[in-house]
């Protein structure tokens, strides 16, 4: 029992933080926002130079081993910069699904290309998907970075498949999306022939757990950055002849952010650890982390705007990047209420 | 205490509704339902001239200046029917609600003659120059400077500095500017209230894009900008008094029109919830009920303010009104998004432009900032309303 | 359209405020708390000397006329002192029911005695009440001041009756109650023979509307008093060498109380006025007022404790009287959620 | 990073559980499940002596002073099993968690010999004298005075003044007192930390009845109260340093035991909700889920604190812990009442005494006050955690 980073984990955190802080700049992110929402050069550098893209993927599947704790560390660092990267869909969900549920051939075919960044995958989920053999019909309106993906992992509640984006019967429509760092696409399948993953249940479980934890970790990073940047502003901005951070109401708002963030930090690493250790608490933990961290982020990003005053409401300032990402993290992969209702069902049984 | 309207009031309501609905179904049907402040400014100026032509432009003003000297009840009714008919907000809101009443209260007869008919007629659009980049909430920290000079034998004010958050400056004709006219003065002392024509070499306007992708606000730069000596309202050094008087006009009948806009937003949320099934979610139901309650309490709070006989005294309802509506609307924006779900985060077209509800979500984050942040509002409430000690000013 | 007190209303407000401030002292209230929760001398003085007990009861029924606005004014003043009086059960609910739904004989028999304070009535409601003819069987666990009542108005969802407390088949059990200024009693009816009110529907509607408005008005008065007393404390108490009211966080907490109270004030008088004027909005207004004002009171009373620090948590200080009354007003006559769900049904239709 | 416990840890857990459950089913079954701090003090002293007899009284202490020098994991496990078994909280909490560690850290060898064995053995019950009537949150504003005098050839401290909120003083043997020993000193300077025996003519204790009808707290009056010179911890004038060191011990392993008490409370709410149907209310379900999440996050926050290798640094988890649990518990009290409905406002007997959940509702209003109000906590977080300017002290 030791709820602190190991030396190796601390090193990964430091490496990731330095990498994203230096490279995922506002300027580069805004360029990506005006295009397909991906800083492709950054993604290539992350995958090929930093060598962290294989984290969370078993070594025998071509990954770097390690687990969700390390994946969370990276997602936290990327989230702190609102980096415009396909990490969630391509690595945390699609690659995790293939690593957990794909055959050896499927893993060999796709994982090296996903981990190298050569290919970007999207994650498509449709509970109402119909499969006629492996000919899939259904749609997901909100596939993160879907228009930039060359391949999709597609899941229903019981099945999982892989299908290239240019396969017959696949229609991808890019959407103007509030969070331009992670634009959605509508992916429609109309009798599209897909390759089934060998172990669908494992693939779905792995993708969802990793997805929840990654979203939560991103939210944690974003919330902390929103606080840090606001703290910086509070020390510089003068109003009424005082730095605004000297106003107690302002201080208390910052304190409230920190109180939530510290809990979100516990939530994210509890969840990552619980999944990695196969703990009985894993389900409780991932639902807790996703709902709590996303709400924390939204609260902090909203405060970031409020506590910057007028400037925080301009396009030019980065506050809106955090705010929009925070909103997106709240609503994607199940709302906070949905996750809490899952927890209530565990405790209280299903609702009447 | 009486809430109901008289029979005569109800007839007046019908008259308003008939005329407004007729306009929105006829000549001005193209602007019906516009909620974005920056949309179709030219057509909206034409609309406001049409209002004036039928004496609906400023019914609370005295008749001699284009108004109808309307009773409170009639003003309430007109504001409500205006919004109910889906008529877009006034691009000359500042002129009608703030500049006009300020000139009426503090202007000379010549100034009244010069400005009021054109404001009433929708020919002169005003914007306001209060905030500065270094002084968002701290209105008294004005650095923009004004000095009186004789130019070609005429006294003129020469203004240098910068204003920010000048809403709709890019479509306005005039701006009123609070500037520092006494060298070395500090805080609220030594300020002067000027009206300046925007179309001149010394004034430059740059749009500020907001987080919703729209550009309602502006930075306005003054570089040896000029106005004649008689553009001054009140006396030099009285600028703070005039500005505070003007801000008091913000708590007028227009709040009821604003609320009808809120009503439309809430109704759109209710319709969306019914359409997509969110209306059966007990958590959403509670939030919609709370929004409904809050909207009604704004309405009755505004009626309490307006029913006050002693208008010199700002009572509790008036002091708390700004933060009340701003907080309510921010919560409404979040409710809207939770009703819409992820669909609310996707726009119809290729442009970064948002429908009413997502736009409400984004724009409402500004509601708790402009016109005095929620933090400033709480200071005012505690200090003026409850007699708590004032926050000390520092010397940084 | 004039949403301000008339001169007469302002005078009633001033009279009531002066009366309760002078007479409903903490010392007297605490004596009542140790007994049956009623300051009997105060009730007699209110009914017989002040001459306001007939307010809201039509003149032809022996009342003073006027309406719910005036009743709300009085309840607000009594609530400000957490007065230990049977006003809610005896006047606002039982007497209103009898005045609205009783026969001329019933009115003549009961109203003068209720208005004079000679008899105290309790209001018993049991949705599941069974009536065999007029022999009633059922129970209400939470009859305000029930143990002090000599007569009960009993309602189900469709019927309304009067029955003396000492009638056969009536069992009254006093309960130790958190709010000792308004102790509950359990009133059980076991085939008890009661006299039906002539117009049950009117009786029930009148009692409930007056009950909701009275509770809301009491809550408004209590919330304002909690704020006023805390403001007084804020100006005197020194910590860290400063009056605590100079701390911005403290100021903002007070401001938040005022923001809610001002809305509660609008709610209470909107509701009272809407009922008096027979407005279409009456139902919306009474549900709004009851839920909003009770929540406001609870928030303000909680803050009253918090902002007084340790002393606010002692029995000796009056803060707990406000706090417990606030909780009681939240849970009685339908919770806030219940009232809001009623409003949701009006707007959205019934829940699926 | 590792959350799981080792096989050896689990064996230790079984050992703890066995012993504790055996006690609670046997000799001490009469005190099982007591949650009120003031209930059955004599029997609980006996219980704590029983703990000591089996070396369970202070397992984290060094072995030479009656502890087991237990690892963090074992301390966590014991604290959890202690609460899980329904064992009442320690009446000598202050002695074991605060006074003992303070004496260990700052005391002389003679003081350790004098006090530690008796504290460990449950023979000396301590309470704390920090707060004063004029200085609830402002700990440094101590007015209680101490002076050193020679009495019958012996140096003695003579103490005059008043402390308040001295929890359980009426059943305690000793009190530690922070007093002002330097005439004219102000704030944290010139304070002295003394240990005083309570049973003496100069000390008078008066109970303070709380809003739940219970009387856990006291006022403690010192009128020429005395203690020998060697009752001083540290040096005269070092009282602030000692007191702050002591408060840091509050963030120890005992937090986990406290949390197990919270677990029991939440479980009782869950059982009540299932029993009365509130469990099918979606709004209640959300709040119970939030409470469950919050409780787990407290647990993992505490484990983060305890896993810190560098204990000199107070990190974010430690700084935010107090307000986190106090706010959580206050919300839990409100949830409890909303689950119970009006039934929660009615007590079983004729006395004004409350079952666990209504008592939680009432008592939890103190959680956000004592040990530093939520407001003070936010100051600390912003100032120490985020480097914001300190609130200026006034001179009133």
Short mmCIF file of C-alpha atoms in Angstrom, two decimals, chain A residues 40-220:
data_model
loop_
_atom_site.label_atom_id
_atom_site.label_comp_id
_atom_site.label_asym_id
_atom_site.label_seq_id
_atom_site.Cartn_x
_atom_site.Cartn_y
_atom_site.Cartn_z
CA UNK A 40 -0.08 16.11 -36.67
CA UNK A 41 3.52 17.06 -36.15
CA UNK A 42 3.01 16.92 -32.41
CA UNK A 43 1.33 13.54 -32.66
CA UNK A 44 4.19 12.15 -34.70
CA UNK A 45 6.71 13.56 -32.26
CA UNK A 46 4.79 12.15 -29.32
CA UNK A 47 4.52 8.71 -30.87
CA UNK A 48 7.92 8.42 -32.44
CA UNK A 49 10.31 10.63 -30.50
CA UNK A 50 8.96 10.67 -26.97
CA UNK A 51 8.41 6.91 -26.94
CA UNK A 52 5.42 7.04 -24.60
CA UNK A 53 2.72 6.06 -27.06
CA UNK A 54 2.99 2.37 -26.20
CA UNK A 55 2.21 2.90 -22.54
CA UNK A 56 -0.70 0.87 -21.34
CA UNK A 57 -0.30 -1.62 -24.20
CA UNK A 58 1.30 -4.93 -23.19
CA UNK A 59 4.85 -5.45 -24.39
CA UNK A 60 3.90 -8.67 -26.16
CA UNK A 61 1.44 -6.66 -28.20
CA UNK A 62 4.15 -4.24 -29.23
CA UNK A 63 3.53 -1.73 -26.45
CA UNK A 64 5.70 -0.39 -23.69
CA UNK A 65 3.90 -2.33 -20.98
CA UNK A 66 3.09 -0.42 -17.81
CA UNK A 67 -0.55 0.40 -17.17
CA UNK A 68 -3.35 2.86 -16.80
CA UNK A 69 -1.52 4.77 -14.10
CA UNK A 70 1.14 5.68 -16.62
CA UNK A 71 -1.43 6.32 -19.34
CA UNK A 72 -3.25 8.64 -16.93
CA UNK A 73 -0.01 10.48 -16.23
CA UNK A 74 0.40 11.18 -19.92
CA UNK A 75 -3.22 12.13 -20.48
CA UNK A 76 -3.02 14.49 -17.53
CA UNK A 77 -0.02 16.23 -19.05
CA UNK A 78 -1.64 16.47 -22.49
CA UNK A 79 -4.87 17.70 -20.94
CA UNK A 80 -3.03 20.45 -19.12
CA UNK A 81 -2.19 21.96 -22.50
CA UNK A 82 -5.51 21.10 -24.19
CA UNK A 83 -3.28 19.40 -26.74
CA UNK A 84 -4.97 18.77 -30.09
CA UNK A 85 -4.20 15.06 -30.35
CA UNK A 86 -6.11 11.84 -31.14
CA UNK A 87 -4.85 10.22 -27.95
CA UNK A 88 -8.26 9.36 -26.56
CA UNK A 89 -9.78 7.70 -29.59
CA UNK A 90 -6.71 6.20 -31.18
CA UNK A 91 -4.64 5.11 -28.17
CA UNK A 92 -6.83 4.96 -25.09
CA UNK A 93 -9.83 3.39 -26.78
CA UNK A 94 -9.07 1.81 -30.16
CA UNK A 95 -5.59 0.52 -29.37
CA UNK A 96 -6.70 -0.68 -25.92
CA UNK A 97 -9.60 -2.54 -27.50
CA UNK A 98 -7.35 -4.23 -30.03
CA UNK A 99 -4.72 -5.04 -27.42
CA UNK A 100 -7.30 -6.54 -25.08
CA UNK A 101 -9.58 -8.24 -27.56
CA UNK A 102 -7.81 -8.54 -30.89
CA UNK A 103 -6.23 -11.69 -32.22
CA UNK A 104 -2.46 -11.85 -32.47
CA UNK A 105 -2.79 -11.08 -36.19
CA UNK A 106 -5.04 -8.10 -35.55
CA UNK A 107 -2.66 -6.78 -32.95
CA UNK A 108 0.29 -7.24 -35.29
CA UNK A 109 -1.57 -5.60 -38.13
CA UNK A 110 -2.78 -2.50 -36.31
CA UNK A 111 -0.99 -1.78 -33.07
CA UNK A 112 2.44 -0.89 -34.48
CA UNK A 113 0.85 1.57 -36.88
CA UNK A 114 -1.36 3.10 -34.20
CA UNK A 115 1.49 3.41 -31.72
CA UNK A 116 3.76 4.97 -34.31
CA UNK A 117 1.08 7.49 -35.18
CA UNK A 118 1.25 6.38 -38.80
CA UNK A 119 -2.42 5.46 -38.61
CA UNK A 120 -5.07 7.24 -36.54
CA UNK A 121 -7.97 5.16 -35.29
CA UNK A 122 -11.39 6.32 -34.18
CA UNK A 123 -13.68 4.65 -31.68
CA UNK A 124 -17.27 4.16 -32.79
CA UNK A 125 -19.93 2.98 -30.37
CA UNK A 126 -23.56 2.30 -31.17
CA UNK A 127 -25.56 0.35 -28.62
CA UNK A 128 -28.25 -0.21 -31.25
CA UNK A 129 -25.85 -1.44 -33.91
CA UNK A 130 -27.14 -4.35 -35.98
CA UNK A 131 -24.73 -6.93 -37.31
CA UNK A 132 -25.75 -9.19 -40.16
CA UNK A 133 -22.87 -11.59 -39.82
CA UNK A 134 -20.09 -9.00 -39.84
CA UNK A 135 -21.94 -6.54 -42.02
CA UNK A 136 -22.62 -3.64 -39.69
CA UNK A 137 -25.40 -1.11 -39.82
CA UNK A 138 -25.60 1.74 -37.37
CA UNK A 139 -24.12 5.13 -36.56
CA UNK A 140 -22.26 7.13 -33.96
CA UNK A 141 -22.85 10.86 -34.15
CA UNK A 142 -19.93 11.85 -32.01
CA UNK A 143 -16.73 10.10 -33.00
CA UNK A 144 -13.83 12.08 -31.61
CA UNK A 145 -11.42 13.07 -34.39
CA UNK A 146 -13.45 10.74 -36.56
CA UNK A 147 -12.83 12.67 -39.77
CA UNK A 148 -9.08 12.24 -39.35
CA UNK A 149 -9.22 8.50 -38.66
CA UNK A 150 -8.14 5.92 -41.20
CA UNK A 151 -9.63 3.03 -39.29
CA UNK A 152 -12.38 2.53 -36.73
CA UNK A 153 -12.88 0.16 -33.87
CA UNK A 154 -16.64 -0.30 -33.80
CA UNK A 155 -18.49 -1.65 -30.77
CA UNK A 156 -22.05 -2.40 -29.83
CA UNK A 157 -22.91 -3.57 -26.34
CA UNK A 158 -21.81 -7.10 -27.22
CA UNK A 159 -19.67 -7.04 -30.33
CA UNK A 160 -16.45 -5.39 -31.48
CA UNK A 161 -14.97 -5.01 -34.95
CA UNK A 162 -12.30 -3.22 -36.94
CA UNK A 163 -13.07 -1.50 -40.20
CA UNK A 164 -11.06 0.88 -42.38
CA UNK A 165 -12.56 4.31 -42.83
CA UNK A 166 -12.57 3.93 -46.59
CA UNK A 167 -14.38 0.60 -46.60
CA UNK A 168 -17.59 0.30 -48.57
CA UNK A 169 -20.66 1.29 -46.57
CA UNK A 170 -18.76 3.66 -44.27
CA UNK A 171 -19.73 7.33 -44.40
CA UNK A 172 -17.80 9.86 -42.34
CA UNK A 173 -19.10 13.40 -41.95
CA UNK A 174 -17.01 15.99 -40.16
CA UNK A 175 -18.93 18.25 -37.77
CA UNK A 176 -18.28 21.81 -36.63
CA UNK A 177 -17.68 21.12 -32.98
CA UNK A 178 -17.64 23.39 -29.96
CA UNK A 179 -14.31 21.97 -28.79
CA UNK A 180 -12.27 22.47 -31.95
CA UNK A 181 -9.36 20.56 -30.46
CA UNK A 182 -11.43 17.39 -30.68
CA UNK A 183 -13.98 17.71 -33.45
CA UNK A 184 -16.61 15.06 -33.78
CA UNK A 185 -17.54 13.24 -36.93
CA UNK A 186 -20.65 11.30 -37.68
CA UNK A 187 -19.73 7.78 -38.71
CA UNK A 188 -22.52 5.86 -40.39
CA UNK A 189 -22.28 2.21 -41.30
CA UNK A 190 -24.60 0.76 -43.87
CA UNK A 191 -24.02 -2.94 -44.22
CA UNK A 192 -20.30 -2.30 -43.95
CA UNK A 193 -18.17 -5.45 -43.82
CA UNK A 194 -15.94 -5.36 -40.72
CA UNK A 195 -13.44 -7.72 -39.14
CA UNK A 196 -14.61 -8.99 -35.74
CA UNK A 197 -12.24 -8.71 -32.81
CA UNK A 198 -11.48 -12.07 -31.28
CA UNK A 199 -12.68 -11.24 -27.77
CA UNK A 200 -15.30 -8.54 -27.99
CA UNK A 201 -16.15 -8.44 -24.28
CA UNK A 202 -12.54 -7.83 -23.28
CA UNK A 203 -12.12 -5.26 -26.01
CA UNK A 204 -15.19 -3.29 -24.92
CA UNK A 205 -14.32 -3.46 -21.24
CA UNK A 206 -10.74 -2.37 -21.84
CA UNK A 207 -11.71 0.46 -24.15
CA UNK A 208 -14.32 1.82 -21.77
CA UNK A 209 -12.21 1.60 -18.66
CA UNK A 210 -9.25 3.18 -20.39
CA UNK A 211 -11.54 5.75 -21.96
CA UNK A 212 -13.07 6.73 -18.63
CA UNK A 213 -9.68 6.97 -16.95
CA UNK A 214 -8.12 8.89 -19.81
CA UNK A 215 -10.97 11.39 -19.90
CA UNK A 216 -10.71 11.78 -16.15
CA UNK A 217 -6.95 12.28 -16.30
CA UNK A 218 -7.24 14.83 -19.08
CA UNK A 219 -9.81 16.63 -16.99
CA UNK A 220 -7.50 16.60 -14.01
#
